[in-house]
PDB file of C-alpha atoms and ligand atoms in Angstrom:
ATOM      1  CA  UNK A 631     -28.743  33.239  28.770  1.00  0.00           C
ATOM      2  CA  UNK A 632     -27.483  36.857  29.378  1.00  0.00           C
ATOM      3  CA  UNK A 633     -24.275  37.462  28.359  1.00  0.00           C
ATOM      4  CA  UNK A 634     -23.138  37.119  32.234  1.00  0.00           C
ATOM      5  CA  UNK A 635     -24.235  33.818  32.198  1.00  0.00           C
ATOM      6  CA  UNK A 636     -21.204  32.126  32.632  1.00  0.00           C
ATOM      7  CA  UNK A 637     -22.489  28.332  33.895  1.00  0.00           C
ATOM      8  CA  UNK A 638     -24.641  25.934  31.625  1.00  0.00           C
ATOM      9  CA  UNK A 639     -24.251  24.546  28.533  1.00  0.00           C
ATOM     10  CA  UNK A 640     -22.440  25.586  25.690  1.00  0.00           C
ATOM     11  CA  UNK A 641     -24.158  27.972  22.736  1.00  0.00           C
ATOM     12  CA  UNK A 642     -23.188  25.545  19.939  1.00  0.00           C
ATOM     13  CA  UNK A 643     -26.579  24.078  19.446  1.00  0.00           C
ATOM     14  CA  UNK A 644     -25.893  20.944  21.179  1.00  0.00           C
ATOM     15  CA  UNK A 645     -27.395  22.193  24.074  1.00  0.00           C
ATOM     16  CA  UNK A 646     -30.817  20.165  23.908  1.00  0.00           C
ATOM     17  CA  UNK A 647     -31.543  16.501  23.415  1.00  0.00           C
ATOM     18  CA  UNK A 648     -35.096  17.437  21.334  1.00  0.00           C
ATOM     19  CA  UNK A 649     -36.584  15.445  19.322  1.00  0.00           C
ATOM     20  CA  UNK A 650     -39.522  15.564  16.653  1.00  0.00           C
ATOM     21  CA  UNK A 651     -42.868  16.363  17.555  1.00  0.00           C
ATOM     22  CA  UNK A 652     -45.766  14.947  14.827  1.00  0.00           C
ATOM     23  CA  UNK A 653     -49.174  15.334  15.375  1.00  0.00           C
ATOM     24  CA  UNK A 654     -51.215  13.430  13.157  1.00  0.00           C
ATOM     25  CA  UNK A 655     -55.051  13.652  12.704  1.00  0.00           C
ATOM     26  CA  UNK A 656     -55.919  14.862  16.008  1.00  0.00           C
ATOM     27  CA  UNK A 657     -59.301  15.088  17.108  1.00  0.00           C
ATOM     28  CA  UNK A 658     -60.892  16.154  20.204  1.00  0.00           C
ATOM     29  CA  UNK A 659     -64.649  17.134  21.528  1.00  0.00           C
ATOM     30  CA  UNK A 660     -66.461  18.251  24.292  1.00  0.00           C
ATOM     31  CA  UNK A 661     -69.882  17.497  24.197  1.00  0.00           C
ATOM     32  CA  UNK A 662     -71.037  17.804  21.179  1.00  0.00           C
ATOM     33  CA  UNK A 663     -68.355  20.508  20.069  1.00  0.00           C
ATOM     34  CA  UNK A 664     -65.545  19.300  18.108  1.00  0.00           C
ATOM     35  CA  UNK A 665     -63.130  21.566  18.801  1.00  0.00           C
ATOM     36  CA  UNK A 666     -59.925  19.818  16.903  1.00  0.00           C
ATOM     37  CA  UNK A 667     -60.870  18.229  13.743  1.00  0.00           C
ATOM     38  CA  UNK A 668     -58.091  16.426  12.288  1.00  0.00           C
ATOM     39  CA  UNK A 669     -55.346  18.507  13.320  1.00  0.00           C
ATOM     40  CA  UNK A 670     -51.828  17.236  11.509  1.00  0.00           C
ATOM     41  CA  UNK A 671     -48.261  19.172  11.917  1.00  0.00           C
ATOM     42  CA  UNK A 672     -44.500  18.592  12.020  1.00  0.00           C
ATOM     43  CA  UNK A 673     -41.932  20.160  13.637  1.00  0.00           C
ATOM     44  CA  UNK A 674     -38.695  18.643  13.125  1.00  0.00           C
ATOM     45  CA  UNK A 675     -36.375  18.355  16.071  1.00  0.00           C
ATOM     46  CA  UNK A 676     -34.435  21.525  16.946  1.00  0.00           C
ATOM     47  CA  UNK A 677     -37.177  23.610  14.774  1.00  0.00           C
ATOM     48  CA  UNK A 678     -39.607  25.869  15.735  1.00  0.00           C
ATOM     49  CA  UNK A 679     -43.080  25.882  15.035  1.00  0.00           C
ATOM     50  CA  UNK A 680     -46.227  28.865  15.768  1.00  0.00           C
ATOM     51  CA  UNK A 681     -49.018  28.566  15.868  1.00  0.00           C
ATOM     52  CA  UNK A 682     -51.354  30.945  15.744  1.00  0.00           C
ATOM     53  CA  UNK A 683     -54.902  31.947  14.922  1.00  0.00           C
ATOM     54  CA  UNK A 684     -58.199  32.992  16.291  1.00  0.00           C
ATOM     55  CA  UNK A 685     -59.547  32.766  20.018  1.00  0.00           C
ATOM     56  CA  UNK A 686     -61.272  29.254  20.609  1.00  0.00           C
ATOM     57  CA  UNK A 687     -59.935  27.683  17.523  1.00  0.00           C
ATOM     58  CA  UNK A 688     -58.460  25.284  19.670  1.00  0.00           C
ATOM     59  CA  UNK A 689     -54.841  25.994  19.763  1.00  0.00           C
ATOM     60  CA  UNK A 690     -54.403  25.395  23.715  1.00  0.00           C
ATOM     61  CA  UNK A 691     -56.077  22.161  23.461  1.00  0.00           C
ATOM     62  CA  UNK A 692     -53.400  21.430  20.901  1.00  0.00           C
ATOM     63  CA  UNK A 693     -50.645  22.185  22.800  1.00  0.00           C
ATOM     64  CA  UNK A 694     -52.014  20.120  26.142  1.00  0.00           C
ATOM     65  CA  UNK A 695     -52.646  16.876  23.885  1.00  0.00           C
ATOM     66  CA  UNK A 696     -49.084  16.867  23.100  1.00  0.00           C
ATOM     67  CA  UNK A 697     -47.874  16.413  26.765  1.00  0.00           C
ATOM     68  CA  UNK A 698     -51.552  14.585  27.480  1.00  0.00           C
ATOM     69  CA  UNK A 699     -52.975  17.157  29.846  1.00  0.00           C
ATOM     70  CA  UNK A 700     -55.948  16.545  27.381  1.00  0.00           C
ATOM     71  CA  UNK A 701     -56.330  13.217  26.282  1.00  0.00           C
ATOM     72  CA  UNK A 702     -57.669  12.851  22.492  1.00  0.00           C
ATOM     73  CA  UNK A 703     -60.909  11.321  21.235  1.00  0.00           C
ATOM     74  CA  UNK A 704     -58.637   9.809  18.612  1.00  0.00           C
ATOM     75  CA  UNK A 705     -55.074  10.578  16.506  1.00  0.00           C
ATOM     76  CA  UNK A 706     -51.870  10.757  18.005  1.00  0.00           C
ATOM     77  CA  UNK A 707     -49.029  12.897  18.795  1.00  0.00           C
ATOM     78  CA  UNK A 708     -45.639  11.451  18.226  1.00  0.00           C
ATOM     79  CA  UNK A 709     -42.520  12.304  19.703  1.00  0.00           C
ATOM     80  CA  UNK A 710     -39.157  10.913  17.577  1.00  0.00           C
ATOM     81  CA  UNK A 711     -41.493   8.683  16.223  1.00  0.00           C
ATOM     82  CA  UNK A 712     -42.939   7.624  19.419  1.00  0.00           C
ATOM     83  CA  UNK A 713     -46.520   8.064  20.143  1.00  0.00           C
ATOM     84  CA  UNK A 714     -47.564   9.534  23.788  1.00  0.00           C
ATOM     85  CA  UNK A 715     -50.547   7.532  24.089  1.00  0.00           C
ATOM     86  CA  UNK A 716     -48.265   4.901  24.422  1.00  0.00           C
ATOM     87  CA  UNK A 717     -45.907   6.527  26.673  1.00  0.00           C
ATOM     88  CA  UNK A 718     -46.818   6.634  30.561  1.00  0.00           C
ATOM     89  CA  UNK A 719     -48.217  10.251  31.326  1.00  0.00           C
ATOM     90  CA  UNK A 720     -45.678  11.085  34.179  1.00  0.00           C
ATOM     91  CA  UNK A 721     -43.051  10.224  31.943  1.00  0.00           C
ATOM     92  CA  UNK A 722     -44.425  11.944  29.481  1.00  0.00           C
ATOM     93  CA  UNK A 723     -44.519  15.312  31.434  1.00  0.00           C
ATOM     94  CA  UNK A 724     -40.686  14.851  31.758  1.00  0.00           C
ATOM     95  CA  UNK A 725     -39.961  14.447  28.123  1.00  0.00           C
ATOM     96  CA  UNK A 726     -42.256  17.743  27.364  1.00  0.00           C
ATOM     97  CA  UNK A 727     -41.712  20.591  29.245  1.00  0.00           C
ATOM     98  CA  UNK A 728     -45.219  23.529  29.390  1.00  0.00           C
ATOM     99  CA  UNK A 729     -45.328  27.295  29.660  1.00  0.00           C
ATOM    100  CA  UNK A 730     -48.754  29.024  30.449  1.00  0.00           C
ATOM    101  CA  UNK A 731     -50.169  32.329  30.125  1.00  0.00           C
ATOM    102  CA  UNK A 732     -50.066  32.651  34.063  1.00  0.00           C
ATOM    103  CA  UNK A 733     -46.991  31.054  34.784  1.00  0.00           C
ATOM    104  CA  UNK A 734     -48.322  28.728  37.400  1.00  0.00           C
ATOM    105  CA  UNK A 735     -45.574  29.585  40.555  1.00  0.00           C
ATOM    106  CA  UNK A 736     -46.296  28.356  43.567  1.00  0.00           C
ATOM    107  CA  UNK A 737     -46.806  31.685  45.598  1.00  0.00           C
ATOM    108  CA  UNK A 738     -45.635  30.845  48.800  1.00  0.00           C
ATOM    109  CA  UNK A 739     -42.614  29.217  47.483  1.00  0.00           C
ATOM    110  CA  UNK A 740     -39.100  30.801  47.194  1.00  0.00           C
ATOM    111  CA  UNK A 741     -38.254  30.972  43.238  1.00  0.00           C
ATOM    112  CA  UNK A 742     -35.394  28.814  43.766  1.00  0.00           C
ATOM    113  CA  UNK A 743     -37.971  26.302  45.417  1.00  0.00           C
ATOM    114  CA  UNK A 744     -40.053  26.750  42.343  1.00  0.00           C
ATOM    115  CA  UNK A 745     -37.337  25.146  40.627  1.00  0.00           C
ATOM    116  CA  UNK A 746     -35.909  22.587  43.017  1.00  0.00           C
ATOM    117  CA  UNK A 747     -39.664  20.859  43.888  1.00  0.00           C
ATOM    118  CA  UNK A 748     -39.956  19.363  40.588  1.00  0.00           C
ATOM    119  CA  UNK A 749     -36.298  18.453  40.364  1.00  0.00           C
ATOM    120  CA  UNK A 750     -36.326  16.715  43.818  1.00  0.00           C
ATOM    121  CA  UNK A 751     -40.312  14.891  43.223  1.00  0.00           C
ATOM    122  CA  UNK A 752     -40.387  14.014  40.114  1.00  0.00           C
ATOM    123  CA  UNK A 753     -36.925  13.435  38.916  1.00  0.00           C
ATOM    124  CA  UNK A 754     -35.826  12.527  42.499  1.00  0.00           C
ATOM    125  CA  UNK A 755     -32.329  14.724  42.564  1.00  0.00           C
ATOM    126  CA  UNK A 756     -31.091  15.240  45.890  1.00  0.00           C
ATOM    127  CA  UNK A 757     -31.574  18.660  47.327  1.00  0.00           C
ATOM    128  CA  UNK A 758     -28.159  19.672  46.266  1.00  0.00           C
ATOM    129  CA  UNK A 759     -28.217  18.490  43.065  1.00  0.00           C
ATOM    130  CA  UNK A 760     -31.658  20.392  42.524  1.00  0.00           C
ATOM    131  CA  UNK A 761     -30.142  23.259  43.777  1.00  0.00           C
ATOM    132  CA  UNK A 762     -27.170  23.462  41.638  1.00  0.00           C
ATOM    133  CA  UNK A 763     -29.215  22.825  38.596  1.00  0.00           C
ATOM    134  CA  UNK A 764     -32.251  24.974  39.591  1.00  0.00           C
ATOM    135  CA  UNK A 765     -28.940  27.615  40.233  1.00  0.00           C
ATOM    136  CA  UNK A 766     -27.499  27.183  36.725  1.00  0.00           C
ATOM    137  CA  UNK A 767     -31.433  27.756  34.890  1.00  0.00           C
ATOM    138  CA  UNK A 768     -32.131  30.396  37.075  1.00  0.00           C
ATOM    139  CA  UNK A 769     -28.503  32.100  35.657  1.00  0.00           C
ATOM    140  CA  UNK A 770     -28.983  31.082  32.182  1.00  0.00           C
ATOM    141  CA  UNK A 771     -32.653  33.263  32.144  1.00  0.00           C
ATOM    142  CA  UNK A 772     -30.790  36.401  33.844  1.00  0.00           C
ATOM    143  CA  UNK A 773     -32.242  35.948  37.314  1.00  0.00           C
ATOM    144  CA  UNK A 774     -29.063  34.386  39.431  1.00  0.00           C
ATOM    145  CA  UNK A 775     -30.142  36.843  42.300  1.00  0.00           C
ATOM    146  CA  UNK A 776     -33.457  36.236  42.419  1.00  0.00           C
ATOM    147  CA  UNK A 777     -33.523  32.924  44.008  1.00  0.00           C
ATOM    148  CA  UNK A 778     -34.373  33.694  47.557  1.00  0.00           C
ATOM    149  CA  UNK A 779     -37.519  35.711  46.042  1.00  0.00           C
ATOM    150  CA  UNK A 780     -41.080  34.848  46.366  1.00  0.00           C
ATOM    151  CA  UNK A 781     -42.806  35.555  42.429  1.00  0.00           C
ATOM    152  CA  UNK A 782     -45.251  38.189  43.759  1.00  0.00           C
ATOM    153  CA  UNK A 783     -41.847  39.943  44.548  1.00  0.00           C
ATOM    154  CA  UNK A 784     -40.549  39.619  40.434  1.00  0.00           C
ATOM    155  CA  UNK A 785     -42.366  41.494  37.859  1.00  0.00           C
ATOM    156  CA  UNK A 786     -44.342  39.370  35.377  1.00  0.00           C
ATOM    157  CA  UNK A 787     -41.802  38.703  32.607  1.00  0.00           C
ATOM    158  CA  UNK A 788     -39.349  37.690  35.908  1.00  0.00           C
ATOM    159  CA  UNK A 789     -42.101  35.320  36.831  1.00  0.00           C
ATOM    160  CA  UNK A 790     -42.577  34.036  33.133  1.00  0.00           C
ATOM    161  CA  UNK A 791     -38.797  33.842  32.977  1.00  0.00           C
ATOM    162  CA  UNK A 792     -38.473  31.523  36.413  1.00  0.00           C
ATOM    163  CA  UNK A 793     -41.400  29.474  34.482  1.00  0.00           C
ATOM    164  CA  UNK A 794     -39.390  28.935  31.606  1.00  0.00           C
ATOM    165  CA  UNK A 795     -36.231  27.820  33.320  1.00  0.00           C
ATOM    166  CA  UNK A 796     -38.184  25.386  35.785  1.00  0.00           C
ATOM    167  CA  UNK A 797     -39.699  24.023  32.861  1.00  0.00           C
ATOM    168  CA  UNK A 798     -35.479  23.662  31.178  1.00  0.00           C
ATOM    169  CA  UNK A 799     -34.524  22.473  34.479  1.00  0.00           C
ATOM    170  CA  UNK A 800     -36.028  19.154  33.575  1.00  0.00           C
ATOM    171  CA  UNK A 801     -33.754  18.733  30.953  1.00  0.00           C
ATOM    172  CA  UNK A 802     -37.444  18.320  28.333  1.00  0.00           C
ATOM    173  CA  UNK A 803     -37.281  17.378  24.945  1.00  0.00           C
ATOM    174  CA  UNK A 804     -39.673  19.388  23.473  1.00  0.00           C
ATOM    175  CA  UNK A 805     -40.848  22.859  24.957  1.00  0.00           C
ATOM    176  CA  UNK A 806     -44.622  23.912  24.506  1.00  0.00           C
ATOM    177  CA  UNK A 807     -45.508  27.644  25.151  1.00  0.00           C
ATOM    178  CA  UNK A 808     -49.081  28.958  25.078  1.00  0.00           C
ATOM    179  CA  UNK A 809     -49.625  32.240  24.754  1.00  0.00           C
ATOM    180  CA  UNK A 810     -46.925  33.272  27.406  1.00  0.00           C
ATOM    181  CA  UNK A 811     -46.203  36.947  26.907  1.00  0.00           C
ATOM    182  CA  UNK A 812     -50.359  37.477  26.678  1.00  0.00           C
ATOM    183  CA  UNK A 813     -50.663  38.539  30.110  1.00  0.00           C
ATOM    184  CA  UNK A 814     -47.217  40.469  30.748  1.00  0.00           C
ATOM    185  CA  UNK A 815     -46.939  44.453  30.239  1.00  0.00           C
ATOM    186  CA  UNK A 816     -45.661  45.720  26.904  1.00  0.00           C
ATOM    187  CA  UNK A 817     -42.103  46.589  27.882  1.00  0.00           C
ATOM    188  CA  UNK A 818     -41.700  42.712  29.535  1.00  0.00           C
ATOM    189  CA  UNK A 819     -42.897  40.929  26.501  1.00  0.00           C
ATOM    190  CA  UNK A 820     -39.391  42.053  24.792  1.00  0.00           C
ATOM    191  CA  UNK A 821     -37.619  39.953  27.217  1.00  0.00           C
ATOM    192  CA  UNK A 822     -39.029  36.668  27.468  1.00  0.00           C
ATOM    193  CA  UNK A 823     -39.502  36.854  23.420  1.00  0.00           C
ATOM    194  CA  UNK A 824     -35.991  37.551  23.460  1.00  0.00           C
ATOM    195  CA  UNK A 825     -35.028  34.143  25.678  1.00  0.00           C
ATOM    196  CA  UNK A 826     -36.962  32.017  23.812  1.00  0.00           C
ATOM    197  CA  UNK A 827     -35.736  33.207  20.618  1.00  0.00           C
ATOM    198  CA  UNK A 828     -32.266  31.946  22.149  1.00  0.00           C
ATOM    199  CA  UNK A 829     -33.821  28.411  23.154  1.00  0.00           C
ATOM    200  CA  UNK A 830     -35.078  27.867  19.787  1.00  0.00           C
ATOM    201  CA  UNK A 831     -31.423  29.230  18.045  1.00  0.00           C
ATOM    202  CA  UNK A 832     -29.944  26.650  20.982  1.00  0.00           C
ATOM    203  CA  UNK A 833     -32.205  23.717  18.974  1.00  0.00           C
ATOM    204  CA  UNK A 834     -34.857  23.264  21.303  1.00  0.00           C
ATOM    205  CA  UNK A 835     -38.045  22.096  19.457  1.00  0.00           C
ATOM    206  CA  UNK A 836     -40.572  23.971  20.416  1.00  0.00           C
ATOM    207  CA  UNK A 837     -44.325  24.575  19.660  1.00  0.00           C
ATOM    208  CA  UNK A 838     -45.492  28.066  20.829  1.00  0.00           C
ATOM    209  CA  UNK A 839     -48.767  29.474  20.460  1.00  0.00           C
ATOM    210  CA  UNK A 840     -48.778  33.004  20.403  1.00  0.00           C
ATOM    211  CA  UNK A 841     -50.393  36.132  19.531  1.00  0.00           C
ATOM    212  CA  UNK A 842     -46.963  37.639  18.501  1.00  0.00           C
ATOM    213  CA  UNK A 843     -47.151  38.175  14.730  1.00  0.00           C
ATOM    214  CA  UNK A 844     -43.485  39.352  14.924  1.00  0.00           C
ATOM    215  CA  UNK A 845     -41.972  36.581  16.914  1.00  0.00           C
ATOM    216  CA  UNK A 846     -44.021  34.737  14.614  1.00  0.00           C
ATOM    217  CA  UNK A 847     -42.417  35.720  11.526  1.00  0.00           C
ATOM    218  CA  UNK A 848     -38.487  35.690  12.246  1.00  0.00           C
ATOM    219  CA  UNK A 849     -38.284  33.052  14.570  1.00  0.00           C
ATOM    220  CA  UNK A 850     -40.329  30.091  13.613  1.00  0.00           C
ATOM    221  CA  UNK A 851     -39.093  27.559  11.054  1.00  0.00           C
ATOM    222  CA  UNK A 852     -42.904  27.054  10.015  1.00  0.00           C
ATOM    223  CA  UNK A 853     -46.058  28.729  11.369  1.00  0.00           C
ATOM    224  CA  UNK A 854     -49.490  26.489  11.717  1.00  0.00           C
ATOM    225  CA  UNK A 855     -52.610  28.850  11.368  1.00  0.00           C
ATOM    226  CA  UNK A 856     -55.596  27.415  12.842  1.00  0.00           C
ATOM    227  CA  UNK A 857     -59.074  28.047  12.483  1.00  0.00           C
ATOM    228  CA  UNK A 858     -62.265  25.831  13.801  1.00  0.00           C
ATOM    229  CA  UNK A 859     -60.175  22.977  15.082  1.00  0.00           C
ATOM    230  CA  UNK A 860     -58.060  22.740  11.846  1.00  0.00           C
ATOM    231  CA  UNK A 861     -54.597  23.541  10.367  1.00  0.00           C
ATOM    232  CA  UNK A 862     -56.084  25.417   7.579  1.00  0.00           C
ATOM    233  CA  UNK A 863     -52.350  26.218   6.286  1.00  0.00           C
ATOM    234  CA  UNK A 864     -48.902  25.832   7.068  1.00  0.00           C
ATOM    235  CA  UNK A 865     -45.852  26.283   6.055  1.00  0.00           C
ATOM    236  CA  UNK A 866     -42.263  28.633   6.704  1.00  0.00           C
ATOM    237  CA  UNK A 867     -43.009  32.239   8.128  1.00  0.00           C
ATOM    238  CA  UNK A 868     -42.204  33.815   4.725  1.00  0.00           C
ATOM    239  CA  UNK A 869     -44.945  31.911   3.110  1.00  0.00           C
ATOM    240  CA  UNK A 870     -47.618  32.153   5.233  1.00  0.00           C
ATOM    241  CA  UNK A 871     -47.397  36.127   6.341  1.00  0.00           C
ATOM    242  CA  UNK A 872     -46.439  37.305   2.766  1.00  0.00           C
ATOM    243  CA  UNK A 873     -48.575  34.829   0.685  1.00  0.00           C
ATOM    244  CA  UNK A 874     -51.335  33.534   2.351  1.00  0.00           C
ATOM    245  CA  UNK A 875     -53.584  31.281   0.025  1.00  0.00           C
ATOM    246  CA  UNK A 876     -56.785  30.956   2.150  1.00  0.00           C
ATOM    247  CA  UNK A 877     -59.259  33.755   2.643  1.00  0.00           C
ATOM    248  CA  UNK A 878     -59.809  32.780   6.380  1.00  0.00           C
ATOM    249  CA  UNK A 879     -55.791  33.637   6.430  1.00  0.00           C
ATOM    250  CA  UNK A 880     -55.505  36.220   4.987  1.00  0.00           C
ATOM    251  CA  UNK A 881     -59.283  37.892   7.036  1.00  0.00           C
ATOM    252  CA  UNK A 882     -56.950  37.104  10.246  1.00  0.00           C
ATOM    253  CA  UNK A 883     -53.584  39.094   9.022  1.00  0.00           C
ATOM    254  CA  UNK A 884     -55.449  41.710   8.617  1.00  0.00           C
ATOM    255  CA  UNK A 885     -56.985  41.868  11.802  1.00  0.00           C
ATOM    256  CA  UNK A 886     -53.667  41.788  13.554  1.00  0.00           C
ATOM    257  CA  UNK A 887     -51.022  42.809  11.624  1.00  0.00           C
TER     258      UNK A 887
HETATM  259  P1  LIG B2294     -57.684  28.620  21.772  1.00  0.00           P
HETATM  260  O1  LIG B2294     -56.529  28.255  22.640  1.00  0.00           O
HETATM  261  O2  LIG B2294     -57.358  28.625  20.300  1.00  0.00           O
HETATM  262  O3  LIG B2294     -58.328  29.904  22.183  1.00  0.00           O
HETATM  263  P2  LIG B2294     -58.964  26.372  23.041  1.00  0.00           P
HETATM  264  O4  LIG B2294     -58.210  25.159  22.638  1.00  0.00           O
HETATM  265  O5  LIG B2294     -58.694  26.912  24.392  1.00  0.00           O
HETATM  266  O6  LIG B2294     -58.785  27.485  21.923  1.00  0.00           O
HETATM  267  O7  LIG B2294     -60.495  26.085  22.958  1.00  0.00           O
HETATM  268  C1  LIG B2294     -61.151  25.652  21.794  1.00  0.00           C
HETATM  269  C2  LIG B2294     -62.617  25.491  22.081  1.00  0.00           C
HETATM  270  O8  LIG B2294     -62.790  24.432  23.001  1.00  0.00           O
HETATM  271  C3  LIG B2294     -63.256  26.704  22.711  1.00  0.00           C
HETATM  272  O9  LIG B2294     -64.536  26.843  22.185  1.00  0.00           O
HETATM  273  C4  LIG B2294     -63.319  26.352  24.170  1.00  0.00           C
HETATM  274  O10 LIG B2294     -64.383  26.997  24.797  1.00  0.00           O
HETATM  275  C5  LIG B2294     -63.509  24.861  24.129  1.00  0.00           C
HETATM  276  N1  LIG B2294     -62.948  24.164  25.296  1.00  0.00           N
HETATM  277  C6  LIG B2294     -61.635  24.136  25.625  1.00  0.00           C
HETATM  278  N2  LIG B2294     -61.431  23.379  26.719  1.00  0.00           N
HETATM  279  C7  LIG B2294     -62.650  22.913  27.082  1.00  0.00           C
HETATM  280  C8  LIG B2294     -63.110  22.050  28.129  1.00  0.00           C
HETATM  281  N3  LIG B2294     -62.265  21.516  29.023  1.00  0.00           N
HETATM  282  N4  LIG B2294     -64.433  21.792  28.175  1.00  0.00           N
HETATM  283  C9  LIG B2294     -65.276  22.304  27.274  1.00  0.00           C
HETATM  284  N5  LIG B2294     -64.913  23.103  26.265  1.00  0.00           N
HETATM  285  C10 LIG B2294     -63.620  23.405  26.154  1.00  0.00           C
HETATM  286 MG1  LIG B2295     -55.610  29.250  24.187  1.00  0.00          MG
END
């Protein structure tokens, strides 16, 4: 998605088959800790929802109900009105594509192999198919050249960046991203803000929890602040950062704003 980026689809929105994500009552423990506690949110397909809110108060096990790497004690996630307990888990993983902190490369694996695995075992392309799409990702994130490079050999926001595009390769409906510019430098966190800004303006629906009060603000379409296993408010960015209504809110803005 640089401006050299002259393969891949088309900047008019239509880019991304997404669809809605609604997570309603969610509820998960371990042990005797009940660490969601009737979670509920929307985002409506092509929009783009934060989350955000204090360590431990159970945003990542949020985000890894929605694709089922956590299974909930009970609620459900639904995607265009389609619940993912119902839906098999591999094809599942398909449908939602994940971002991590640490972006989870294999290391002994060219980054154009990063890409093309996936492609060829799960969704069973032939190896030049994978290549040619793994090819037209790895140019749409600004790293065309980079294919023949291991990831210890990128810097970190290179790494997060081939993470991001192996997760688009799979042609998901819904991204989730947790957290991932929390382990890059300073000057690389510009960057991969920067691309996933352009997903989200492409209509991807995505659900990103970060610790990025600016990203926050001007690109979500509503921003989910959690607290103790609960959506203790919601609503668009405008709302939320200039008017917060509950004290536990407002305590948290003004620890990291
Ligand atoms: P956040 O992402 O907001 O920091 P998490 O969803 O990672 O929060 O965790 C919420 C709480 O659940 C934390 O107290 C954490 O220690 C606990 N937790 C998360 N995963 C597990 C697990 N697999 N087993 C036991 N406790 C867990
Ligand atoms: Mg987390």
């Amino acid at each position: 998605m640089t401006s050299s980026a002259t393969q891949g689809p088309p900047r008019d929105g239509a880019t991304f088959t997404s669809v809605s994500v609604e997570v309603r009552d969610l509820r998960v423990s371990f042990g005797t800790s009940e660490v969601l506690r009737g979670v509920d949110l929307r985002v409506e397909r092509g929009q783009t929802a934060c989350v955000i809110g204090p360590s431990g108060s159970g945003k990542s096990t949020l985000l890894r109900c929605v694709n089922r790497l956590q299974e909930p004690d009970s609620g459900d996630v639904l995607l265009a009105g389609e619940s993912v307990i119902a839906t098999d888990p591999d094809a599942l993983r398909q449908r939602v594509g994940m971002v991590f902190q640490h972006f989870n490369l294999f290391p002994h694996r060219t980054v154009l192999d990063n890409i093309t695995l996936p492609l060829r075992k799960v969704r069973k392309l032939a190896r030049d198919r994978a290549e040619e799409t793994a090819r037209t990702w790895l140019a749409e994130v600004g790293l065309a050249d980079k294919a023949p490079y291991r990831p210890a050999q990128l810097s970190g926001g290179q790494q997060q960046r081939v993470a991001i595009a192996r997760a688009l390769a799979m042609d998901p409906e819904v991204m989730l991203f947790d957290e991932v510019t929390s382990a890059l430098d300073p000057e690389l966190v510009k960057g991969v803000l920067g691309l996933m800004a352009e997903l989200g303006e492409r209509g991807m629906t995505m659900l990103v929890v970060t610790h990025e009060m600016g990203f926050a603000r001007q690109v979500s379409d509503t921003v989910a602040f959690m607290d103790r296993g609960r959506v203790v408010e919601a609503g668009p960015p405008e709302q939320v950062f200039e008017q917060p209504e509950s004290p536990r809110l407002r305590t948290f803005l003004s620890q990291v704003l």
